[in-house]
C-alpha positions as a printed Julia matrix, in Angstrom:
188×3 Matrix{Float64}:
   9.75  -18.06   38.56
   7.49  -17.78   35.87
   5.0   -20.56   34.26
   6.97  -21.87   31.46
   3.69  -22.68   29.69
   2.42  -18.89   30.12
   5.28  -17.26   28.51
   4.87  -19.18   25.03
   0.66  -18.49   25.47
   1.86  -14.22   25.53
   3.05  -14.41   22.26
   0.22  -16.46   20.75
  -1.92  -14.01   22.63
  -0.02  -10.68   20.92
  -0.65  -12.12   17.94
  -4.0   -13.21   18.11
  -4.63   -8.99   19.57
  -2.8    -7.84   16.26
  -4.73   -9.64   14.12
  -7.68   -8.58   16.14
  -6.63   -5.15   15.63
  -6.26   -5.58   12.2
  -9.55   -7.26   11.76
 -11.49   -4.51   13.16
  -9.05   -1.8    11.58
  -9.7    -3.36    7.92
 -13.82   -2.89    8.93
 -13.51    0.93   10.15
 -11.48    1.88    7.38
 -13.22    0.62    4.89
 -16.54    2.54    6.59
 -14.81    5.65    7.15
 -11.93    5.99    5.36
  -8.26    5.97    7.09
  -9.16    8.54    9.0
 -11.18    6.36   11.1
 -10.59    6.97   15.16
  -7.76    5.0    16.28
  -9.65    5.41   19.88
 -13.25    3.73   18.55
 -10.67    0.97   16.59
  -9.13    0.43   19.92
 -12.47   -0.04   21.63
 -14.36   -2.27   19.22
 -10.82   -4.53   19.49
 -11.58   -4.69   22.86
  -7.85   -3.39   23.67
  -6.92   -0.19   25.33
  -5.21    2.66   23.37
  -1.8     1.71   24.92
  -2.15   -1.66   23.61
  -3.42   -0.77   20.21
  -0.13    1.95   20.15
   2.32   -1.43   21.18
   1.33   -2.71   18.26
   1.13    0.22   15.84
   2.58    3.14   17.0
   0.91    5.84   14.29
  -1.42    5.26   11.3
   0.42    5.23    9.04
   2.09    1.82   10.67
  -1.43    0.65   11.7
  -2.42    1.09    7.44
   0.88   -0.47    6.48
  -0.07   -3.81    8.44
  -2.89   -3.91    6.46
  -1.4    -3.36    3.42
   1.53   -5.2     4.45
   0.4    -7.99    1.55
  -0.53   -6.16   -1.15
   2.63   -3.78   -0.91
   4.56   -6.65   -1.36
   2.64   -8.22   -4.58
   3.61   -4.62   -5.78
   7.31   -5.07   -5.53
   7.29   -8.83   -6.04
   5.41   -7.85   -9.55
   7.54   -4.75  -10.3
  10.77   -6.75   -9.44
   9.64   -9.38  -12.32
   8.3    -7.24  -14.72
  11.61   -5.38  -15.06
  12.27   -8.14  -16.82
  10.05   -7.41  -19.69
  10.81   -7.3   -23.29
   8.82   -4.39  -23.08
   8.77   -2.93  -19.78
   7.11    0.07  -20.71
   4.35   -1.86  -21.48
   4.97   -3.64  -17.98
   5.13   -0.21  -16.0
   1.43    0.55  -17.36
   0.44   -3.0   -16.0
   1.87   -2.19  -12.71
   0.43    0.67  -12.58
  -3.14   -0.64  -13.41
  -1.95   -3.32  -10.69
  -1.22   -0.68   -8.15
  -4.37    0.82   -8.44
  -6.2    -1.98   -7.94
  -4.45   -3.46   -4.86
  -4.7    -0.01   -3.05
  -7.79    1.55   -3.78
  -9.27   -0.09   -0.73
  -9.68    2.77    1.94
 -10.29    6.24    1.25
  -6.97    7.67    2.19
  -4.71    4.34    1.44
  -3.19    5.77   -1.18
  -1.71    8.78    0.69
  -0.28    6.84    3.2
   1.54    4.45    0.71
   2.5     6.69   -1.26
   3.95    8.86    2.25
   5.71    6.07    3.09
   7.19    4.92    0.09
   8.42    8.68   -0.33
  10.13    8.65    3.72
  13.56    6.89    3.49
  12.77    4.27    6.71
  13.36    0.69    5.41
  10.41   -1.59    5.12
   7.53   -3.55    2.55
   7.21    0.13    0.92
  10.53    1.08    0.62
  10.81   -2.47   -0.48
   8.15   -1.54   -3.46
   9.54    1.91   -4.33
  12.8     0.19   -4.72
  11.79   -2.68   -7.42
   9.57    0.18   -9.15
  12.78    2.11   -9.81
  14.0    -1.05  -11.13
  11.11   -1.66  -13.48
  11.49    2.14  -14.59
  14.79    2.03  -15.47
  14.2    -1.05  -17.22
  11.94    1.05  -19.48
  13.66    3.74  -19.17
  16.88    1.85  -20.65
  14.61    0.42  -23.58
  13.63    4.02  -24.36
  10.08    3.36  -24.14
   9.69    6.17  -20.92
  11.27    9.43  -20.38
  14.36    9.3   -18.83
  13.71   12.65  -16.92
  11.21   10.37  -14.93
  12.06    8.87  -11.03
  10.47    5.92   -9.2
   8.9     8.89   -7.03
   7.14   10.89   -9.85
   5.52    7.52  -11.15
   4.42    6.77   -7.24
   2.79   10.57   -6.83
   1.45    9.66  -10.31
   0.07    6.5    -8.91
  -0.89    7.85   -5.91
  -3.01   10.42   -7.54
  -4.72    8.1    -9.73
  -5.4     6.16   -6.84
  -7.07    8.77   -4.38
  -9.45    9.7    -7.68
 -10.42    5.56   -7.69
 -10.55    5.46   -3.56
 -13.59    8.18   -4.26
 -15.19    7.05   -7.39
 -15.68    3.31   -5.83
 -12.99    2.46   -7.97
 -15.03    2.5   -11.3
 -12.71    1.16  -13.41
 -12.98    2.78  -16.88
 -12.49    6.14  -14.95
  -8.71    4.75  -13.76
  -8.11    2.96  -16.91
  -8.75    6.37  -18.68
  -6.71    8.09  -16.16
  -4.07    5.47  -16.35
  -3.87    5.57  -20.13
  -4.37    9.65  -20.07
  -0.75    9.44  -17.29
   1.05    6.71  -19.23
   0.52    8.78  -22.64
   2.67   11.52  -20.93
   5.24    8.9   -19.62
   6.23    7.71  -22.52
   8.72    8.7   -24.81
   7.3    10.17  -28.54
């Protein structure tokens, strides 16, 4: 029979070789982009590739963790700001919100903005979710086109995004874009 006191150290020890793995994840993305090698992440966590794969079985689920946070301070912020008086006004904010949280790897943006576009439940299905409630809120107080979906606004997003993850996120070029995308979401 197994050491009672060495099954509760396993899980203590998974999670101290996620957050390892996320640790040294956050560092070679923010090098070399999301594209970093999974392989040279695994090694510099000093985990093999199986392990690194227990944890995070793609990408994609490896950039969510890190994410994981700031996904949900998007829907947290959309969910309230639907709330608005003027919730047009409040979808520009998020937007200038989302920008900021996920410019932080070259190649963040695309996998948010993948995920939050594939119907599997989780934090950015959670987001997409409270943005359509936000839009609608804005949509219903005829300040944004009502031809618009929660999708559109995330590829708009998304796009905005990938332009700050290359320009260092400089941000009177996103405010400018921002403004420049918001001008055509609006209704006139």
């Amino acid at each position: 029979m197994a050491d009672p006191a060495a099954r509760r150290r396993k899980p203590a020890d998974a999670r101290a070789t996620h957050k390892r793995i996320l640790k040294v994840a956050d560092a070679a993305f923010a090098e070399h982009g999301t594209g970093a090698s999974l392989n040279e992440i695994a090694q510099r966590a000093k985990v093999g590739a199986g392990t690194l794969y227990r944890h995070f079985p793609n990408r994609e689920a490896l950039v969510a963790g890190l994410l994981a946070d700031r996904v949900a301070t998007l829907a947290t912020q959309a969910r309230k700001l639907a709330k608005s008086a003027d919730a047009g006004t409040a979808l520009v904010e998020w937007l200038h919100t989302f920008v900021d949280r996920v410019a932080v790897y070259r190649g963040a943006s695309a996998s948010i903005v993948d995920s939050a576009l594939d119907p599997v439940p989780g934090p950015v299905a959670e987001m997409r979710t409270e943005l359509a409630g936000l839009l609608k809120s804005a949509q219903e107080q005829g300040s944004v086109r009502a031809e618009l979906t929660a999708d559109d606004v995330l590829l708009l997003a998304g796009g905005i995004t990938w332009v700050a993850e290359r320009t260092l996120r400089e941000s009177r070029n996103t405010a400018r874009l921002i403004d420049a995308v918001t001008v055509g979401l609006r209704t006139h």
